[in-house]
Amino acid sequence: HAKIRYVTSETFINEFVDSIRNKNNISPAEFRKKYRELDVLLIDDIQFLAKKTKTQETFFHIFNFLHQNHKQLVLTCDKFPVDLEDMMPRLLSRFKWGLSADIQRPDTATRSAILKNKLYNNGIVLPEDIIEYLATSIRTNVRELEGVLISIVAQSSLNKKEITKELAQQIIDRFIKSSAKNVSVEYI
């Protein structure tokens, strides 16, 4: 029965600005109330609040209210709080109250486990050697790993082909080349 809300910092900022402009018939007080009623607030990319003084001020008060009422806040950021610039010092001090965790790219075993979990949840069976090949070939991030898996399964399904190491290699080669390609004005 918990009230949970996930938003990007961009969404939070836009909702706040809209409340000031009274768009969507939401006042700043109603905006604050909406967030204060939550049990868990998850905000992605909190670093984008930098230089947004009024938004930071409002978030500061929401943060304090939720914290004082023993609610949960989860903030993601591409930096540690100490490295954030253009943030109110009192807001940064609040960020330092909690657990800061540096989440790195998953290792090969974790990538393999992620693939197996995705496959299991979707009722797809792949040979272990192909799973291992994917886990060792895609080392950048989980989104890319999942994208390659979706592409391989789609190619297999659409072309009625068995999923082989060669098919996986073709998809990976296309996927990696397209993401590594330098895009120039001439190319566009």
PDB file of C-alpha atoms in Angstrom:
ATOM      1  CA  HIS A   1       0.000   0.000   0.000  1.00  0.00           C
ATOM      2  CA  ALA A   2       3.047   2.264  -0.090  1.00  0.00           C
ATOM      3  CA  LYS A   3       2.937   5.324  -2.313  1.00  0.00           C
ATOM      4  CA  ILE A   4       6.032   5.163  -4.490  1.00  0.00           C
ATOM      5  CA  ARG A   5       7.062   7.613  -7.183  1.00  0.00           C
ATOM      6  CA  TYR A   6       9.950   7.412  -9.616  1.00  0.00           C
ATOM      7  CA  VAL A   7      10.808  10.553 -11.592  1.00  0.00           C
ATOM      8  CA  THR A   8      13.754  11.876 -13.474  1.00  0.00           C
ATOM      9  CA  SER A   9      15.106  15.172 -12.235  1.00  0.00           C
ATOM     10  CA  GLU A  10      13.926  16.659 -15.537  1.00  0.00           C
ATOM     11  CA  THR A  11      10.355  15.594 -14.802  1.00  0.00           C
ATOM     12  CA  PHE A  12      10.608  16.966 -11.262  1.00  0.00           C
ATOM     13  CA  ILE A  13      11.923  20.298 -12.572  1.00  0.00           C
ATOM     14  CA  ASN A  14       9.257  20.521 -15.276  1.00  0.00           C
ATOM     15  CA  GLU A  15       6.454  19.723 -12.833  1.00  0.00           C
ATOM     16  CA  PHE A  16       7.762  22.371 -10.447  1.00  0.00           C
ATOM     17  CA  VAL A  17       8.020  25.013 -13.182  1.00  0.00           C
ATOM     18  CA  ASP A  18       4.533  24.115 -14.419  1.00  0.00           C
ATOM     19  CA  SER A  19       3.183  24.558 -10.885  1.00  0.00           C
ATOM     20  CA  ILE A  20       4.703  28.046 -10.694  1.00  0.00           C
ATOM     21  CA  ARG A  21       3.170  28.936 -14.053  1.00  0.00           C
ATOM     22  CA  ASN A  22      -0.046  27.261 -12.874  1.00  0.00           C
ATOM     23  CA  LYS A  23      -0.098  24.951 -15.874  1.00  0.00           C
ATOM     24  CA  ASN A  24      -2.293  21.873 -15.500  1.00  0.00           C
ATOM     25  CA  ASN A  25      -4.079  23.694 -12.640  1.00  0.00           C
ATOM     26  CA  ILE A  26      -1.491  22.602 -10.071  1.00  0.00           C
ATOM     27  CA  SER A  27      -0.272  25.224  -7.620  1.00  0.00           C
ATOM     28  CA  PRO A  28       3.171  25.103  -5.985  1.00  0.00           C
ATOM     29  CA  ALA A  29       1.471  24.074  -2.730  1.00  0.00           C
ATOM     30  CA  GLU A  30      -0.289  21.171  -4.486  1.00  0.00           C
ATOM     31  CA  PHE A  31       3.006  20.188  -6.122  1.00  0.00           C
ATOM     32  CA  ARG A  32       4.713  20.031  -2.701  1.00  0.00           C
ATOM     33  CA  LYS A  33       1.766  18.135  -1.195  1.00  0.00           C
ATOM     34  CA  LYS A  34       1.906  15.547  -3.977  1.00  0.00           C
ATOM     35  CA  TYR A  35       5.517  14.748  -3.125  1.00  0.00           C
ATOM     36  CA  ARG A  36       5.080  14.952   0.657  1.00  0.00           C
ATOM     37  CA  GLU A  37       2.400  12.248   0.556  1.00  0.00           C
ATOM     38  CA  LEU A  38       4.864   9.672  -0.761  1.00  0.00           C
ATOM     39  CA  ASP A  39       6.365   6.790   1.190  1.00  0.00           C
ATOM     40  CA  VAL A  40       9.237   6.359  -1.259  1.00  0.00           C
ATOM     41  CA  LEU A  41      10.628   8.928  -3.694  1.00  0.00           C
ATOM     42  CA  LEU A  42      13.131   7.872  -6.338  1.00  0.00           C
ATOM     43  CA  ILE A  43      14.771  10.633  -8.387  1.00  0.00           C
ATOM     44  CA  ASP A  44      17.139   9.818 -11.227  1.00  0.00           C
ATOM     45  CA  ASP A  45      20.036  12.115 -12.189  1.00  0.00           C
ATOM     46  CA  ILE A  46      19.741  14.525  -9.275  1.00  0.00           C
ATOM     47  CA  GLN A  47      22.802  16.400 -10.584  1.00  0.00           C
ATOM     48  CA  PHE A  48      20.537  18.185 -13.072  1.00  0.00           C
ATOM     49  CA  LEU A  49      19.090  20.256 -10.228  1.00  0.00           C
ATOM     50  CA  ALA A  50      22.369  22.210 -10.300  1.00  0.00           C
ATOM     51  CA  LYS A  51      21.896  25.953 -10.889  1.00  0.00           C
ATOM     52  CA  LYS A  52      18.130  25.585 -10.382  1.00  0.00           C
ATOM     53  CA  THR A  53      17.965  27.501  -7.103  1.00  0.00           C
ATOM     54  CA  LYS A  54      14.175  27.621  -6.647  1.00  0.00           C
ATOM     55  CA  THR A  55      13.786  23.961  -7.569  1.00  0.00           C
ATOM     56  CA  GLN A  56      16.570  23.049  -5.144  1.00  0.00           C
ATOM     57  CA  GLU A  57      14.875  25.062  -2.417  1.00  0.00           C
ATOM     58  CA  THR A  58      11.586  23.237  -2.975  1.00  0.00           C
ATOM     59  CA  PHE A  59      13.305  19.861  -3.153  1.00  0.00           C
ATOM     60  CA  PHE A  60      15.155  20.688   0.076  1.00  0.00           C
ATOM     61  CA  HIS A  61      11.859  21.173   1.915  1.00  0.00           C
ATOM     62  CA  ILE A  62      10.332  18.025   0.389  1.00  0.00           C
ATOM     63  CA  PHE A  63      13.484  16.074   1.303  1.00  0.00           C
ATOM     64  CA  ASN A  64      13.357  17.325   4.908  1.00  0.00           C
ATOM     65  CA  PHE A  65       9.665  16.535   5.245  1.00  0.00           C
ATOM     66  CA  LEU A  66      10.051  12.991   3.922  1.00  0.00           C
ATOM     67  CA  HIS A  67      13.170  12.333   5.993  1.00  0.00           C
ATOM     68  CA  GLN A  68      11.598  13.658   9.211  1.00  0.00           C
ATOM     69  CA  ASN A  69       8.585  11.425   8.603  1.00  0.00           C
ATOM     70  CA  HIS A  70      10.786   8.342   8.146  1.00  0.00           C
ATOM     71  CA  LYS A  71      10.060   8.020   4.434  1.00  0.00           C
ATOM     72  CA  GLN A  72      12.585   6.720   1.933  1.00  0.00           C
ATOM     73  CA  LEU A  73      14.456   8.712  -0.695  1.00  0.00           C
ATOM     74  CA  VAL A  74      16.628   7.186  -3.381  1.00  0.00           C
ATOM     75  CA  LEU A  75      18.668   9.550  -5.527  1.00  0.00           C
ATOM     76  CA  THR A  76      20.889   8.604  -8.427  1.00  0.00           C
ATOM     77  CA  CYS A  77      23.702  10.744  -9.659  1.00  0.00           C
ATOM     78  CA  ASP A  78      26.763  10.419 -11.837  1.00  0.00           C
ATOM     79  CA  LYS A  79      28.924  11.923  -9.062  1.00  0.00           C
ATOM     80  CA  PHE A  80      29.341  11.653  -5.315  1.00  0.00           C
ATOM     81  CA  PRO A  81      27.661  14.461  -3.330  1.00  0.00           C
ATOM     82  CA  VAL A  82      31.044  15.996  -2.508  1.00  0.00           C
ATOM     83  CA  ASP A  83      31.733  16.402  -6.256  1.00  0.00           C
ATOM     84  CA  LEU A  84      28.460  18.136  -7.140  1.00  0.00           C
ATOM     85  CA  GLU A  85      28.775  21.764  -8.123  1.00  0.00           C
ATOM     86  CA  ASP A  86      26.184  24.554  -8.109  1.00  0.00           C
ATOM     87  CA  MET A  87      24.065  22.859  -5.461  1.00  0.00           C
ATOM     88  CA  MET A  88      22.949  24.485  -2.246  1.00  0.00           C
ATOM     89  CA  PRO A  89      25.329  23.459   0.572  1.00  0.00           C
ATOM     90  CA  ARG A  90      22.429  22.570   2.875  1.00  0.00           C
ATOM     91  CA  LEU A  91      20.977  20.293   0.184  1.00  0.00           C
ATOM     92  CA  LEU A  92      24.356  18.632  -0.316  1.00  0.00           C
ATOM     93  CA  SER A  93      24.592  18.045   3.422  1.00  0.00           C
ATOM     94  CA  ARG A  94      21.261  16.181   3.219  1.00  0.00           C
ATOM     95  CA  PHE A  95      22.595  14.020   0.408  1.00  0.00           C
ATOM     96  CA  LYS A  96      25.519  13.054   2.650  1.00  0.00           C
ATOM     97  CA  TRP A  97      23.152  11.748   5.357  1.00  0.00           C
ATOM     98  CA  GLY A  98      22.471   8.563   3.490  1.00  0.00           C
ATOM     99  CA  LEU A  99      24.338   5.734   1.917  1.00  0.00           C
ATOM    100  CA  SER A 100      26.407   6.644  -1.122  1.00  0.00           C
ATOM    101  CA  ALA A 101      27.175   3.664  -3.317  1.00  0.00           C
ATOM    102  CA  ASP A 102      29.425   3.648  -6.348  1.00  0.00           C
ATOM    103  CA  ILE A 103      27.835   1.216  -8.779  1.00  0.00           C
ATOM    104  CA  GLN A 104      30.272   0.012 -11.404  1.00  0.00           C
ATOM    105  CA  ARG A 105      29.778  -1.956 -14.587  1.00  0.00           C
ATOM    106  CA  PRO A 106      28.861  -5.573 -13.880  1.00  0.00           C
ATOM    107  CA  ASP A 107      31.547  -8.233 -14.250  1.00  0.00           C
ATOM    108  CA  THR A 108      31.218 -11.158 -16.682  1.00  0.00           C
ATOM    109  CA  ALA A 109      29.525 -13.447 -14.148  1.00  0.00           C
ATOM    110  CA  THR A 110      26.963 -10.778 -13.308  1.00  0.00           C
ATOM    111  CA  ARG A 111      26.307 -10.036 -16.985  1.00  0.00           C
ATOM    112  CA  SER A 112      25.792 -13.762 -17.549  1.00  0.00           C
ATOM    113  CA  ALA A 113      23.359 -13.921 -14.609  1.00  0.00           C
ATOM    114  CA  ILE A 114      21.461 -10.895 -15.975  1.00  0.00           C
ATOM    115  CA  LEU A 115      21.133 -12.596 -19.361  1.00  0.00           C
ATOM    116  CA  LYS A 116      19.958 -15.860 -17.802  1.00  0.00           C
ATOM    117  CA  ASN A 117      17.378 -13.986 -15.732  1.00  0.00           C
ATOM    118  CA  LYS A 118      16.089 -12.109 -18.816  1.00  0.00           C
ATOM    119  CA  LEU A 119      15.894 -15.327 -20.785  1.00  0.00           C
ATOM    120  CA  TYR A 120      14.131 -17.170 -17.953  1.00  0.00           C
ATOM    121  CA  ASN A 121      11.585 -14.370 -17.458  1.00  0.00           C
ATOM    122  CA  ASN A 122      10.787 -14.399 -21.176  1.00  0.00           C
ATOM    123  CA  GLY A 123      10.680 -18.181 -21.539  1.00  0.00           C
ATOM    124  CA  ILE A 124      13.639 -18.258 -23.924  1.00  0.00           C
ATOM    125  CA  VAL A 125      16.263 -20.976 -23.900  1.00  0.00           C
ATOM    126  CA  LEU A 126      19.767 -20.278 -25.189  1.00  0.00           C
ATOM    127  CA  PRO A 127      22.783 -22.549 -25.136  1.00  0.00           C
ATOM    128  CA  GLU A 128      25.276 -21.768 -22.373  1.00  0.00           C
ATOM    129  CA  ASP A 129      28.084 -21.038 -24.860  1.00  0.00           C
ATOM    130  CA  ILE A 130      26.043 -18.258 -26.515  1.00  0.00           C
ATOM    131  CA  ILE A 131      25.141 -16.736 -23.143  1.00  0.00           C
ATOM    132  CA  GLU A 132      28.821 -16.798 -22.204  1.00  0.00           C
ATOM    133  CA  TYR A 133      29.774 -15.285 -25.570  1.00  0.00           C
ATOM    134  CA  LEU A 134      27.325 -12.420 -25.089  1.00  0.00           C
ATOM    135  CA  ALA A 135      28.419 -11.815 -21.489  1.00  0.00           C
ATOM    136  CA  THR A 136      32.082 -11.616 -22.486  1.00  0.00           C
ATOM    137  CA  SER A 137      31.512  -9.598 -25.673  1.00  0.00           C
ATOM    138  CA  ILE A 138      29.267  -6.821 -24.330  1.00  0.00           C
ATOM    139  CA  ARG A 139      31.109  -5.123 -21.476  1.00  0.00           C
ATOM    140  CA  THR A 140      29.824  -1.549 -21.659  1.00  0.00           C
ATOM    141  CA  ASN A 141      26.487  -1.578 -19.819  1.00  0.00           C
ATOM    142  CA  VAL A 142      23.389  -3.620 -19.086  1.00  0.00           C
ATOM    143  CA  ARG A 143      21.173  -1.660 -21.519  1.00  0.00           C
ATOM    144  CA  GLU A 144      23.457  -2.550 -24.411  1.00  0.00           C
ATOM    145  CA  LEU A 145      23.565  -6.166 -23.267  1.00  0.00           C
ATOM    146  CA  GLU A 146      19.770  -6.342 -23.186  1.00  0.00           C
ATOM    147  CA  GLY A 147      19.538  -4.567 -26.550  1.00  0.00           C
ATOM    148  CA  VAL A 148      21.800  -7.123 -28.200  1.00  0.00           C
ATOM    149  CA  LEU A 149      19.805  -9.968 -26.639  1.00  0.00           C
ATOM    150  CA  ILE A 150      16.522  -8.505 -27.920  1.00  0.00           C
ATOM    151  CA  SER A 151      18.022  -8.041 -31.390  1.00  0.00           C
ATOM    152  CA  ILE A 152      19.294 -11.627 -31.512  1.00  0.00           C
ATOM    153  CA  VAL A 153      15.971 -13.070 -30.403  1.00  0.00           C
ATOM    154  CA  ALA A 154      14.089 -10.835 -32.878  1.00  0.00           C
ATOM    155  CA  GLN A 155      16.375 -11.784 -35.791  1.00  0.00           C
ATOM    156  CA  SER A 156      15.979 -15.459 -34.935  1.00  0.00           C
ATOM    157  CA  SER A 157      12.205 -15.171 -34.692  1.00  0.00           C
ATOM    158  CA  LEU A 158      11.667 -13.007 -37.780  1.00  0.00           C
ATOM    159  CA  ASN A 159      13.996 -14.993 -40.025  1.00  0.00           C
ATOM    160  CA  LYS A 160      13.083 -18.333 -38.464  1.00  0.00           C
ATOM    161  CA  LYS A 161      16.758 -19.000 -37.792  1.00  0.00           C
ATOM    162  CA  GLU A 162      18.286 -20.917 -34.948  1.00  0.00           C
ATOM    163  CA  ILE A 163      20.256 -18.751 -32.538  1.00  0.00           C
ATOM    164  CA  THR A 164      23.860 -19.594 -33.197  1.00  0.00           C
ATOM    165  CA  LYS A 165      27.149 -18.088 -32.177  1.00  0.00           C
ATOM    166  CA  GLU A 166      27.507 -16.740 -35.730  1.00  0.00           C
ATOM    167  CA  LEU A 167      24.158 -14.954 -35.540  1.00  0.00           C
ATOM    168  CA  ALA A 168      25.135 -13.524 -32.152  1.00  0.00           C
ATOM    169  CA  GLN A 169      28.455 -12.365 -33.587  1.00  0.00           C
ATOM    170  CA  GLN A 170      26.740 -10.656 -36.553  1.00  0.00           C
ATOM    171  CA  ILE A 171      24.358  -8.774 -34.270  1.00  0.00           C
ATOM    172  CA  ILE A 172      27.128  -7.785 -31.872  1.00  0.00           C
ATOM    173  CA  ASP A 173      29.309  -6.573 -34.755  1.00  0.00           C
ATOM    174  CA  ARG A 174      26.468  -4.415 -36.070  1.00  0.00           C
ATOM    175  CA  PHE A 175      25.550  -3.175 -32.619  1.00  0.00           C
ATOM    176  CA  ILE A 176      29.073  -2.280 -31.561  1.00  0.00           C
ATOM    177  CA  LYS A 177      29.979  -0.694 -34.896  1.00  0.00           C
ATOM    178  CA  SER A 178      26.896   1.518 -34.872  1.00  0.00           C
ATOM    179  CA  SER A 179      27.513   2.674 -31.314  1.00  0.00           C
ATOM    180  CA  ALA A 180      31.230   3.287 -31.917  1.00  0.00           C
ATOM    181  CA  LYS A 181      30.812   5.122 -35.221  1.00  0.00           C
ATOM    182  CA  ASN A 182      31.896   8.752 -35.257  1.00  0.00           C
ATOM    183  CA  VAL A 183      29.107  10.880 -36.662  1.00  0.00           C
ATOM    184  CA  SER A 184      30.373  13.872 -38.599  1.00  0.00           C
ATOM    185  CA  VAL A 185      28.590  16.700 -40.370  1.00  0.00           C
ATOM    186  CA  GLU A 186      29.620  15.126 -43.676  1.00  0.00           C
ATOM    187  CA  TYR A 187      28.172  11.755 -42.638  1.00  0.00           C
ATOM    188  CA  ILE A 188      24.844  13.348 -41.676  1.00  0.00           C
TER     189      ILE A 188
END
